[in-house]
Amino acid sequence: MTRRKKPAPVLVTYPGRRWRRSRPNALRRIWRLPLLVFHLLLAYPLAIWTCARKPAPDVSSYRAFAWWSRQALRILGIHLRVDGVLPKKPVLVAANHVSYLDILALSTLIPGRFVAKKEMRAWPFFGIMGEWLGTLFIDRGDVRASQRTMGQASEILSAGTSVIFFPEGTTSDGRGVGDFFAAPFESASRTGAATSPVALRYEDVLHPGQPDALCPFIGEDSLFGHLWRLAAAAPLTLRVEFLPALAPELGRRKLAAMAQSAIAEALQRMEQGASVTYLHDPRRRPLRDAWAAWRRSHGG
């Protein structure tokens, strides 16, 4: 039995002044917050024009929201890195859930309807935007209501539109994947649509492969408190990996288990695939080192 070789480290010159932007800085709030408020206000006329006046979202609605989401991520300094093959046919997209930012990221890549928890309907801005975009709000505490919602998802898939959901039912810190609910995968079995697992991970640019600790929206986090922290955050990378599609004939329980396993393995590959070694001491201080060198040369 051959031992698996450890991936060779990537040699990177330690970031100097130009990489100081890769650290959190409260001064970023000075320009990010006004831009974000303006962008949020811009969403209302955009949504009214492309979504609210129509019985259901169409191609122009999805394109408008994709553009808006792309700009919002850019304001927050979140850059997308996409791997794998994007689905070309209507599919049931199952992704691990880290933050509400996942919705913005996936909407830029896949035109489709989202399934979200019912509590999100009461959120400022996101609730009304979700309704205009045809989001299906699910009440996991009510079995009959959940069945009706997934029945609507089946109808949407049958009509030729992708459905995007987060089968964990809650958010995580991005290090692993929680147990997947099997019920939502019934929509794929009913309609014969493939299931596309998608792995999401937010990374600090200084720590490739390691999940970022700032982006997860978990526990008792408030929406405004989370946005306040993000406004000062350093630029981040959101890795989005589309994994091989799963056939609907597998059945809902096997689909849930295989999707969960595929995403967990993808996250593990992301973490193990990059080992960074800096060529210079990260604690080096140029001015202090120059002063010390001058004192040594002058016998100080």
PDB file of C-alpha atoms in Angstrom:
ATOM      1  CA  MET A   1       0.000   0.000   0.000  1.00  0.00           C
ATOM      2  CA  THR A   2       1.530   3.276  -1.118  1.00  0.00           C
ATOM      3  CA  ARG A   3       1.432   6.269   1.151  1.00  0.00           C
ATOM      4  CA  ARG A   4      -0.272   9.330  -0.213  1.00  0.00           C
ATOM      5  CA  LYS A   5       2.196  12.132  -0.757  1.00  0.00           C
ATOM      6  CA  LYS A   6       1.581  15.351   1.091  1.00  0.00           C
ATOM      7  CA  PRO A   7       1.024  18.270  -1.325  1.00  0.00           C
ATOM      8  CA  ALA A   8       4.098  20.411  -1.784  1.00  0.00           C
ATOM      9  CA  PRO A   9       3.909  23.816  -0.109  1.00  0.00           C
ATOM     10  CA  VAL A  10       3.346  26.877  -2.235  1.00  0.00           C
ATOM     11  CA  LEU A  11       6.162  29.393  -1.777  1.00  0.00           C
ATOM     12  CA  VAL A  12       4.806  32.922  -1.523  1.00  0.00           C
ATOM     13  CA  THR A  13       6.681  36.152  -0.861  1.00  0.00           C
ATOM     14  CA  TYR A  14       5.313  37.511   2.380  1.00  0.00           C
ATOM     15  CA  PRO A  15       2.950  40.443   1.760  1.00  0.00           C
ATOM     16  CA  GLY A  16       4.496  43.833   2.230  1.00  0.00           C
ATOM     17  CA  ARG A  17       2.777  47.209   2.285  1.00  0.00           C
ATOM     18  CA  ARG A  18       0.489  46.388  -0.616  1.00  0.00           C
ATOM     19  CA  TRP A  19      -0.916  43.457   1.352  1.00  0.00           C
ATOM     20  CA  ARG A  20      -1.760  45.448   4.432  1.00  0.00           C
ATOM     21  CA  ARG A  21      -5.175  45.716   2.815  1.00  0.00           C
ATOM     22  CA  SER A  22      -5.491  41.989   3.554  1.00  0.00           C
ATOM     23  CA  ARG A  23      -6.068  42.747   7.219  1.00  0.00           C
ATOM     24  CA  PRO A  24      -9.268  44.073   8.834  1.00  0.00           C
ATOM     25  CA  ASN A  25      -9.386  47.866   8.897  1.00  0.00           C
ATOM     26  CA  ALA A  26     -12.193  49.959  10.398  1.00  0.00           C
ATOM     27  CA  LEU A  27     -11.446  52.750   7.901  1.00  0.00           C
ATOM     28  CA  ARG A  28     -13.044  50.639   5.173  1.00  0.00           C
ATOM     29  CA  ARG A  29     -16.422  51.423   6.734  1.00  0.00           C
ATOM     30  CA  ILE A  30     -16.009  55.074   5.659  1.00  0.00           C
ATOM     31  CA  TRP A  31     -16.578  54.167   2.009  1.00  0.00           C
ATOM     32  CA  ARG A  32     -18.171  50.723   2.152  1.00  0.00           C
ATOM     33  CA  LEU A  33     -21.193  51.604   4.292  1.00  0.00           C
ATOM     34  CA  PRO A  34     -22.372  54.605   2.179  1.00  0.00           C
ATOM     35  CA  LEU A  35     -21.896  52.541  -0.990  1.00  0.00           C
ATOM     36  CA  LEU A  36     -23.789  49.633   0.519  1.00  0.00           C
ATOM     37  CA  VAL A  37     -26.699  51.853   1.641  1.00  0.00           C
ATOM     38  CA  PHE A  38     -26.911  53.409  -1.828  1.00  0.00           C
ATOM     39  CA  HIS A  39     -26.812  49.955  -3.417  1.00  0.00           C
ATOM     40  CA  LEU A  40     -29.573  48.693  -1.123  1.00  0.00           C
ATOM     41  CA  LEU A  41     -31.757  51.683  -2.044  1.00  0.00           C
ATOM     42  CA  LEU A  42     -31.051  51.056  -5.726  1.00  0.00           C
ATOM     43  CA  ALA A  43     -32.435  47.545  -5.359  1.00  0.00           C
ATOM     44  CA  TYR A  44     -36.013  48.756  -4.771  1.00  0.00           C
ATOM     45  CA  PRO A  45     -36.645  50.508  -8.113  1.00  0.00           C
ATOM     46  CA  LEU A  46     -34.706  47.746  -9.842  1.00  0.00           C
ATOM     47  CA  ALA A  47     -36.854  45.053  -8.224  1.00  0.00           C
ATOM     48  CA  ILE A  48     -40.114  46.923  -8.872  1.00  0.00           C
ATOM     49  CA  TRP A  49     -39.233  47.302 -12.538  1.00  0.00           C
ATOM     50  CA  THR A  50     -38.028  43.722 -13.140  1.00  0.00           C
ATOM     51  CA  CYS A  51     -39.906  41.614 -10.556  1.00  0.00           C
ATOM     52  CA  ALA A  52     -42.778  43.191  -8.634  1.00  0.00           C
ATOM     53  CA  ARG A  53     -44.892  44.022 -11.686  1.00  0.00           C
ATOM     54  CA  LYS A  54     -44.805  40.420 -12.982  1.00  0.00           C
ATOM     55  CA  PRO A  55     -46.760  37.372 -11.769  1.00  0.00           C
ATOM     56  CA  ALA A  56     -43.517  35.375 -11.549  1.00  0.00           C
ATOM     57  CA  PRO A  57     -39.803  36.139 -12.020  1.00  0.00           C
ATOM     58  CA  ASP A  58     -38.477  35.723 -15.550  1.00  0.00           C
ATOM     59  CA  VAL A  59     -35.074  35.825 -17.244  1.00  0.00           C
ATOM     60  CA  SER A  60     -34.752  39.598 -16.901  1.00  0.00           C
ATOM     61  CA  SER A  61     -35.560  39.339 -13.172  1.00  0.00           C
ATOM     62  CA  TYR A  62     -32.786  36.800 -12.599  1.00  0.00           C
ATOM     63  CA  ARG A  63     -30.311  38.831 -14.638  1.00  0.00           C
ATOM     64  CA  ALA A  64     -31.088  42.007 -12.705  1.00  0.00           C
ATOM     65  CA  PHE A  65     -30.680  40.268  -9.335  1.00  0.00           C
ATOM     66  CA  ALA A  66     -27.461  38.596 -10.531  1.00  0.00           C
ATOM     67  CA  TRP A  67     -26.025  42.004 -11.473  1.00  0.00           C
ATOM     68  CA  TRP A  68     -27.117  43.533  -8.163  1.00  0.00           C
ATOM     69  CA  SER A  69     -25.664  40.633  -6.155  1.00  0.00           C
ATOM     70  CA  ARG A  70     -22.369  40.807  -8.040  1.00  0.00           C
ATOM     71  CA  GLN A  71     -21.981  44.487  -7.209  1.00  0.00           C
ATOM     72  CA  ALA A  72     -22.931  43.931  -3.546  1.00  0.00           C
ATOM     73  CA  LEU A  73     -20.241  41.255  -3.191  1.00  0.00           C
ATOM     74  CA  ARG A  74     -17.734  43.587  -4.839  1.00  0.00           C
ATOM     75  CA  ILE A  75     -18.531  46.365  -2.361  1.00  0.00           C
ATOM     76  CA  LEU A  76     -17.929  43.945   0.527  1.00  0.00           C
ATOM     77  CA  GLY A  77     -14.633  42.817  -0.992  1.00  0.00           C
ATOM     78  CA  ILE A  78     -15.732  39.230  -1.673  1.00  0.00           C
ATOM     79  CA  HIS A  79     -14.233  37.661  -4.790  1.00  0.00           C
ATOM     80  CA  LEU A  80     -15.662  34.492  -6.336  1.00  0.00           C
ATOM     81  CA  ARG A  81     -13.527  31.555  -7.385  1.00  0.00           C
ATOM     82  CA  VAL A  82     -15.648  29.058  -9.310  1.00  0.00           C
ATOM     83  CA  ASP A  83     -14.607  25.458 -10.012  1.00  0.00           C
ATOM     84  CA  GLY A  84     -16.453  22.667 -11.772  1.00  0.00           C
ATOM     85  CA  VAL A  85     -19.082  22.755 -14.503  1.00  0.00           C
ATOM     86  CA  LEU A  86     -22.139  24.971 -14.079  1.00  0.00           C
ATOM     87  CA  PRO A  87     -25.430  23.185 -14.838  1.00  0.00           C
ATOM     88  CA  LYS A  88     -26.958  24.078 -18.193  1.00  0.00           C
ATOM     89  CA  LYS A  89     -30.340  22.431 -17.558  1.00  0.00           C
ATOM     90  CA  PRO A  90     -32.813  23.077 -14.720  1.00  0.00           C
ATOM     91  CA  VAL A  91     -31.517  21.275 -11.618  1.00  0.00           C
ATOM     92  CA  LEU A  92     -32.068  21.041  -7.898  1.00  0.00           C
ATOM     93  CA  VAL A  93     -29.046  22.798  -6.377  1.00  0.00           C
ATOM     94  CA  ALA A  94     -28.034  21.632  -2.886  1.00  0.00           C
ATOM     95  CA  ALA A  95     -25.342  23.690  -1.151  1.00  0.00           C
ATOM     96  CA  ASN A  96     -23.840  23.904   2.311  1.00  0.00           C
ATOM     97  CA  HIS A  97     -24.934  27.036   4.150  1.00  0.00           C
ATOM     98  CA  VAL A  98     -22.541  29.512   5.795  1.00  0.00           C
ATOM     99  CA  SER A  99     -24.197  32.919   5.465  1.00  0.00           C
ATOM    100  CA  TYR A 100     -26.958  34.858   3.719  1.00  0.00           C
ATOM    101  CA  LEU A 101     -24.152  35.908   1.371  1.00  0.00           C
ATOM    102  CA  ASP A 102     -24.420  32.407  -0.133  1.00  0.00           C
ATOM    103  CA  ILE A 103     -27.660  33.521  -1.779  1.00  0.00           C
ATOM    104  CA  LEU A 104     -25.972  36.499  -3.439  1.00  0.00           C
ATOM    105  CA  ALA A 105     -23.094  34.335  -4.675  1.00  0.00           C
ATOM    106  CA  LEU A 106     -25.246  31.545  -6.121  1.00  0.00           C
ATOM    107  CA  SER A 107     -27.648  34.007  -7.753  1.00  0.00           C
ATOM    108  CA  THR A 108     -24.764  35.402  -9.821  1.00  0.00           C
ATOM    109  CA  LEU A 109     -24.077  31.915 -11.215  1.00  0.00           C
ATOM    110  CA  ILE A 110     -27.445  30.138 -11.487  1.00  0.00           C
ATOM    111  CA  PRO A 111     -30.774  31.717 -12.465  1.00  0.00           C
ATOM    112  CA  GLY A 112     -33.350  30.106 -10.223  1.00  0.00           C
ATOM    113  CA  ARG A 113     -35.704  30.273  -7.242  1.00  0.00           C
ATOM    114  CA  PHE A 114     -34.430  29.917  -3.686  1.00  0.00           C
ATOM    115  CA  VAL A 115     -35.881  27.998  -0.757  1.00  0.00           C
ATOM    116  CA  ALA A 116     -35.252  29.875   2.523  1.00  0.00           C
ATOM    117  CA  LYS A 117     -36.364  29.621   6.136  1.00  0.00           C
ATOM    118  CA  LYS A 118     -39.579  31.493   6.949  1.00  0.00           C
ATOM    119  CA  GLU A 119     -37.777  33.766   9.466  1.00  0.00           C
ATOM    120  CA  MET A 120     -35.982  35.438   6.582  1.00  0.00           C
ATOM    121  CA  ARG A 121     -39.269  36.926   5.374  1.00  0.00           C
ATOM    122  CA  ALA A 122     -39.236  39.272   8.394  1.00  0.00           C
ATOM    123  CA  TRP A 123     -35.703  40.544   7.702  1.00  0.00           C
ATOM    124  CA  PRO A 124     -35.429  44.173   6.588  1.00  0.00           C
ATOM    125  CA  PHE A 125     -34.829  44.457   2.861  1.00  0.00           C
ATOM    126  CA  PHE A 126     -34.046  40.762   2.291  1.00  0.00           C
ATOM    127  CA  GLY A 127     -37.597  39.699   3.146  1.00  0.00           C
ATOM    128  CA  ILE A 128     -39.392  41.885   0.606  1.00  0.00           C
ATOM    129  CA  MET A 129     -36.701  41.277  -2.008  1.00  0.00           C
ATOM    130  CA  GLY A 130     -37.105  37.546  -1.480  1.00  0.00           C
ATOM    131  CA  GLU A 131     -40.843  37.754  -2.062  1.00  0.00           C
ATOM    132  CA  TRP A 132     -40.409  39.774  -5.245  1.00  0.00           C
ATOM    133  CA  LEU A 133     -37.900  37.198  -6.532  1.00  0.00           C
ATOM    134  CA  GLY A 134     -40.269  34.334  -5.837  1.00  0.00           C
ATOM    135  CA  THR A 135     -38.384  32.830  -2.899  1.00  0.00           C
ATOM    136  CA  LEU A 136     -40.141  29.864  -1.312  1.00  0.00           C
ATOM    137  CA  PHE A 137     -40.201  30.381   2.453  1.00  0.00           C
ATOM    138  CA  ILE A 138     -40.329  27.069   4.299  1.00  0.00           C
ATOM    139  CA  ASP A 139     -41.560  26.414   7.840  1.00  0.00           C
ATOM    140  CA  ARG A 140     -39.636  23.352   9.005  1.00  0.00           C
ATOM    141  CA  GLY A 141     -41.722  23.192  12.179  1.00  0.00           C
ATOM    142  CA  ASP A 142     -44.914  22.590  10.188  1.00  0.00           C
ATOM    143  CA  VAL A 143     -44.809  19.326   8.238  1.00  0.00           C
ATOM    144  CA  ARG A 144     -47.828  20.098   6.041  1.00  0.00           C
ATOM    145  CA  ALA A 145     -46.574  23.585   5.198  1.00  0.00           C
ATOM    146  CA  SER A 146     -43.154  22.143   4.328  1.00  0.00           C
ATOM    147  CA  GLN A 147     -44.782  19.583   2.024  1.00  0.00           C
ATOM    148  CA  ARG A 148     -46.747  22.330   0.265  1.00  0.00           C
ATOM    149  CA  THR A 149     -43.565  24.356  -0.218  1.00  0.00           C
ATOM    150  CA  MET A 150     -41.673  21.411  -1.681  1.00  0.00           C
ATOM    151  CA  GLY A 151     -44.666  20.721  -3.916  1.00  0.00           C
ATOM    152  CA  GLN A 152     -44.285  24.261  -5.263  1.00  0.00           C
ATOM    153  CA  ALA A 153     -40.572  23.572  -5.790  1.00  0.00           C
ATOM    154  CA  SER A 154     -41.486  20.498  -7.871  1.00  0.00           C
ATOM    155  CA  GLU A 155     -43.800  22.607 -10.023  1.00  0.00           C
ATOM    156  CA  ILE A 156     -41.047  25.179 -10.572  1.00  0.00           C
ATOM    157  CA  LEU A 157     -38.584  22.454 -11.608  1.00  0.00           C
ATOM    158  CA  SER A 158     -41.140  20.940 -13.970  1.00  0.00           C
ATOM    159  CA  ALA A 159     -41.658  24.386 -15.538  1.00  0.00           C
ATOM    160  CA  GLY A 160     -37.950  24.565 -16.423  1.00  0.00           C
ATOM    161  CA  THR A 161     -36.477  26.706 -13.621  1.00  0.00           C
ATOM    162  CA  SER A 162     -33.749  25.611 -11.224  1.00  0.00           C
ATOM    163  CA  VAL A 163     -34.441  25.502  -7.486  1.00  0.00           C
ATOM    164  CA  ILE A 164     -31.652  26.334  -5.019  1.00  0.00           C
ATOM    165  CA  PHE A 165     -31.803  25.277  -1.380  1.00  0.00           C
ATOM    166  CA  PHE A 166     -29.648  24.582   1.680  1.00  0.00           C
ATOM    167  CA  PRO A 167     -30.517  21.104   3.006  1.00  0.00           C
ATOM    168  CA  GLU A 168     -28.751  21.609   6.352  1.00  0.00           C
ATOM    169  CA  GLY A 169     -31.617  23.856   7.396  1.00  0.00           C
ATOM    170  CA  THR A 170     -29.221  26.162   9.251  1.00  0.00           C
ATOM    171  CA  THR A 171     -25.829  27.831   8.860  1.00  0.00           C
ATOM    172  CA  SER A 172     -22.444  26.463   9.939  1.00  0.00           C
ATOM    173  CA  ASP A 173     -18.947  27.854  10.458  1.00  0.00           C
ATOM    174  CA  GLY A 174     -17.839  26.517   7.075  1.00  0.00           C
ATOM    175  CA  ARG A 175     -15.450  23.906   8.465  1.00  0.00           C
ATOM    176  CA  GLY A 176     -17.791  20.992   7.887  1.00  0.00           C
ATOM    177  CA  VAL A 177     -21.277  20.028   6.818  1.00  0.00           C
ATOM    178  CA  GLY A 178     -24.277  19.263   9.015  1.00  0.00           C
ATOM    179  CA  ASP A 179     -26.816  16.514   8.387  1.00  0.00           C
ATOM    180  CA  PHE A 180     -28.954  17.027   5.294  1.00  0.00           C
ATOM    181  CA  PHE A 181     -32.745  16.840   5.425  1.00  0.00           C
ATOM    182  CA  ALA A 182     -33.939  14.263   2.903  1.00  0.00           C
ATOM    183  CA  ALA A 183     -37.434  15.681   2.276  1.00  0.00           C
ATOM    184  CA  PRO A 184     -36.389  18.533  -0.076  1.00  0.00           C
ATOM    185  CA  PHE A 185     -34.722  16.015  -2.420  1.00  0.00           C
ATOM    186  CA  GLU A 186     -38.150  14.551  -3.155  1.00  0.00           C
ATOM    187  CA  SER A 187     -38.602  17.360  -5.700  1.00  0.00           C
ATOM    188  CA  ALA A 188     -35.769  15.926  -7.804  1.00  0.00           C
ATOM    189  CA  SER A 189     -37.203  12.409  -7.633  1.00  0.00           C
ATOM    190  CA  ARG A 190     -40.687  13.591  -8.625  1.00  0.00           C
ATOM    191  CA  THR A 191     -39.633  15.701 -11.599  1.00  0.00           C
ATOM    192  CA  GLY A 192     -36.671  13.649 -12.843  1.00  0.00           C
ATOM    193  CA  ALA A 193     -34.320  16.632 -12.440  1.00  0.00           C
ATOM    194  CA  ALA A 194     -30.689  16.059 -11.518  1.00  0.00           C
ATOM    195  CA  THR A 195     -29.309  17.224  -8.174  1.00  0.00           C
ATOM    196  CA  SER A 196     -26.226  19.438  -8.318  1.00  0.00           C
ATOM    197  CA  PRO A 197     -24.226  19.538  -5.045  1.00  0.00           C
ATOM    198  CA  VAL A 198     -22.291  22.787  -4.500  1.00  0.00           C
ATOM    199  CA  ALA A 199     -19.544  23.338  -1.927  1.00  0.00           C
ATOM    200  CA  LEU A 200     -19.049  26.860  -0.524  1.00  0.00           C
ATOM    201  CA  ARG A 201     -16.093  28.113   1.494  1.00  0.00           C
ATOM    202  CA  TYR A 202     -15.060  31.645   2.480  1.00  0.00           C
ATOM    203  CA  GLU A 203     -11.280  32.054   2.734  1.00  0.00           C
ATOM    204  CA  ASP A 204      -8.913  34.726   3.985  1.00  0.00           C
ATOM    205  CA  VAL A 205      -6.442  35.555   1.196  1.00  0.00           C
ATOM    206  CA  LEU A 206      -3.590  35.126   3.681  1.00  0.00           C
ATOM    207  CA  HIS A 207      -4.733  31.620   4.652  1.00  0.00           C
ATOM    208  CA  PRO A 208      -5.656  29.659   1.510  1.00  0.00           C
ATOM    209  CA  GLY A 209      -7.718  26.570   2.221  1.00  0.00           C
ATOM    210  CA  GLN A 210      -8.678  27.714   5.720  1.00  0.00           C
ATOM    211  CA  PRO A 211     -12.271  28.851   6.401  1.00  0.00           C
ATOM    212  CA  ASP A 212     -12.669  32.508   7.279  1.00  0.00           C
ATOM    213  CA  ALA A 213     -13.978  33.183  10.787  1.00  0.00           C
ATOM    214  CA  LEU A 214     -15.795  36.444   9.960  1.00  0.00           C
ATOM    215  CA  CYS A 215     -18.269  35.478   7.229  1.00  0.00           C
ATOM    216  CA  PRO A 216     -20.263  32.722   8.980  1.00  0.00           C
ATOM    217  CA  PHE A 217     -23.665  33.995  10.110  1.00  0.00           C
ATOM    218  CA  ILE A 218     -24.301  31.710  13.067  1.00  0.00           C
ATOM    219  CA  GLY A 219     -25.590  31.666  16.628  1.00  0.00           C
ATOM    220  CA  GLU A 220     -26.997  34.937  17.933  1.00  0.00           C
ATOM    221  CA  ASP A 221     -25.588  37.069  15.123  1.00  0.00           C
ATOM    222  CA  SER A 222     -27.742  40.013  14.076  1.00  0.00           C
ATOM    223  CA  LEU A 223     -27.968  41.129  10.465  1.00  0.00           C
ATOM    224  CA  PHE A 224     -26.747  44.672  11.151  1.00  0.00           C
ATOM    225  CA  GLY A 225     -23.961  43.504  13.464  1.00  0.00           C
ATOM    226  CA  HIS A 226     -22.727  41.068  10.843  1.00  0.00           C
ATOM    227  CA  LEU A 227     -22.769  43.710   8.102  1.00  0.00           C
ATOM    228  CA  TRP A 228     -20.915  46.107  10.424  1.00  0.00           C
ATOM    229  CA  ARG A 229     -18.097  43.561  10.835  1.00  0.00           C
ATOM    230  CA  LEU A 230     -18.022  42.755   7.146  1.00  0.00           C
ATOM    231  CA  ALA A 231     -17.697  46.449   6.257  1.00  0.00           C
ATOM    232  CA  ALA A 232     -14.274  46.503   7.939  1.00  0.00           C
ATOM    233  CA  ALA A 233     -13.150  43.086   6.743  1.00  0.00           C
ATOM    234  CA  ALA A 234     -10.222  42.447   4.455  1.00  0.00           C
ATOM    235  CA  PRO A 235     -10.888  41.156   0.926  1.00  0.00           C
ATOM    236  CA  LEU A 236     -12.095  37.564   0.983  1.00  0.00           C
ATOM    237  CA  THR A 237     -12.308  34.713  -1.486  1.00  0.00           C
ATOM    238  CA  LEU A 238     -15.496  32.688  -1.783  1.00  0.00           C
ATOM    239  CA  ARG A 239     -14.758  29.338  -3.368  1.00  0.00           C
ATOM    240  CA  VAL A 240     -17.716  27.797  -5.176  1.00  0.00           C
ATOM    241  CA  GLU A 241     -17.240  24.256  -6.455  1.00  0.00           C
ATOM    242  CA  PHE A 242     -19.905  22.580  -8.590  1.00  0.00           C
ATOM    243  CA  LEU A 243     -19.701  18.834  -8.059  1.00  0.00           C
ATOM    244  CA  PRO A 244     -20.885  16.034 -10.393  1.00  0.00           C
ATOM    245  CA  ALA A 245     -24.661  15.865 -10.695  1.00  0.00           C
ATOM    246  CA  LEU A 246     -26.626  13.063  -9.018  1.00  0.00           C
ATOM    247  CA  ALA A 247     -29.319  11.091 -10.816  1.00  0.00           C
ATOM    248  CA  PRO A 248     -32.917  11.461  -9.541  1.00  0.00           C
ATOM    249  CA  GLU A 249     -33.438   7.671  -9.575  1.00  0.00           C
ATOM    250  CA  LEU A 250     -31.347   7.357  -6.413  1.00  0.00           C
ATOM    251  CA  GLY A 251     -34.251   8.425  -4.211  1.00  0.00           C
ATOM    252  CA  ARG A 252     -34.414  11.253  -1.717  1.00  0.00           C
ATOM    253  CA  ARG A 253     -32.543   9.593   1.173  1.00  0.00           C
ATOM    254  CA  LYS A 254     -29.651   8.422  -0.970  1.00  0.00           C
ATOM    255  CA  LEU A 255     -29.537  11.787  -2.749  1.00  0.00           C
ATOM    256  CA  ALA A 256     -29.271  13.574   0.614  1.00  0.00           C
ATOM    257  CA  ALA A 257     -26.524  11.234   1.854  1.00  0.00           C
ATOM    258  CA  MET A 258     -24.496  11.395  -1.371  1.00  0.00           C
ATOM    259  CA  ALA A 259     -24.814  15.187  -1.686  1.00  0.00           C
ATOM    260  CA  GLN A 260     -23.699  15.637   1.928  1.00  0.00           C
ATOM    261  CA  SER A 261     -20.736  13.291   1.436  1.00  0.00           C
ATOM    262  CA  ALA A 262     -19.675  14.981  -1.825  1.00  0.00           C
ATOM    263  CA  ILE A 263     -19.721  18.460  -0.277  1.00  0.00           C
ATOM    264  CA  ALA A 264     -17.869  17.299   2.851  1.00  0.00           C
ATOM    265  CA  GLU A 265     -15.141  15.734   0.700  1.00  0.00           C
ATOM    266  CA  ALA A 266     -14.882  18.896  -1.408  1.00  0.00           C
ATOM    267  CA  LEU A 267     -14.416  21.062   1.697  1.00  0.00           C
ATOM    268  CA  GLN A 268     -11.754  18.669   2.946  1.00  0.00           C
ATOM    269  CA  ARG A 269      -9.929  18.871  -0.392  1.00  0.00           C
ATOM    270  CA  MET A 270      -9.999  22.671  -0.217  1.00  0.00           C
ATOM    271  CA  GLU A 271      -8.436  22.590   3.239  1.00  0.00           C
ATOM    272  CA  GLN A 272      -5.770  20.012   2.436  1.00  0.00           C
ATOM    273  CA  GLY A 273      -4.944  21.136  -1.070  1.00  0.00           C
ATOM    274  CA  ALA A 274      -2.967  24.285  -0.261  1.00  0.00           C
ATOM    275  CA  SER A 275      -0.069  24.658   2.139  1.00  0.00           C
ATOM    276  CA  VAL A 276       1.554  28.088   2.044  1.00  0.00           C
ATOM    277  CA  THR A 277       5.123  28.807   3.108  1.00  0.00           C
ATOM    278  CA  TYR A 278       6.237  32.440   3.197  1.00  0.00           C
ATOM    279  CA  LEU A 279       9.750  33.245   2.019  1.00  0.00           C
ATOM    280  CA  HIS A 280      10.240  35.989   4.617  1.00  0.00           C
ATOM    281  CA  ASP A 281       9.531  36.324   8.307  1.00  0.00           C
ATOM    282  CA  PRO A 282       5.962  37.690   8.638  1.00  0.00           C
ATOM    283  CA  ARG A 283       6.955  39.584  11.792  1.00  0.00           C
ATOM    284  CA  ARG A 284       9.628  41.595  10.033  1.00  0.00           C
ATOM    285  CA  ARG A 285       9.487  45.354  10.693  1.00  0.00           C
ATOM    286  CA  PRO A 286      11.297  47.338   7.939  1.00  0.00           C
ATOM    287  CA  LEU A 287      11.788  50.543   9.918  1.00  0.00           C
ATOM    288  CA  ARG A 288      12.855  48.742  13.083  1.00  0.00           C
ATOM    289  CA  ASP A 289      15.268  46.525  11.120  1.00  0.00           C
ATOM    290  CA  ALA A 290      16.758  49.549   9.314  1.00  0.00           C
ATOM    291  CA  TRP A 291      17.247  51.380  12.637  1.00  0.00           C
ATOM    292  CA  ALA A 292      18.902  48.320  14.171  1.00  0.00           C
ATOM    293  CA  ALA A 293      21.199  47.954  11.139  1.00  0.00           C
ATOM    294  CA  TRP A 294      22.189  51.645  11.334  1.00  0.00           C
ATOM    295  CA  ARG A 295      23.021  51.330  15.049  1.00  0.00           C
ATOM    296  CA  ARG A 296      25.132  48.242  14.430  1.00  0.00           C
ATOM    297  CA  SER A 297      27.050  49.933  11.630  1.00  0.00           C
ATOM    298  CA  HIS A 298      27.784  52.918  13.879  1.00  0.00           C
ATOM    299  CA  GLY A 299      28.781  50.858  16.842  1.00  0.00           C
ATOM    300  CA  GLY A 300      25.587  51.661  18.748  1.00  0.00           C
TER     301      GLY A 300
END
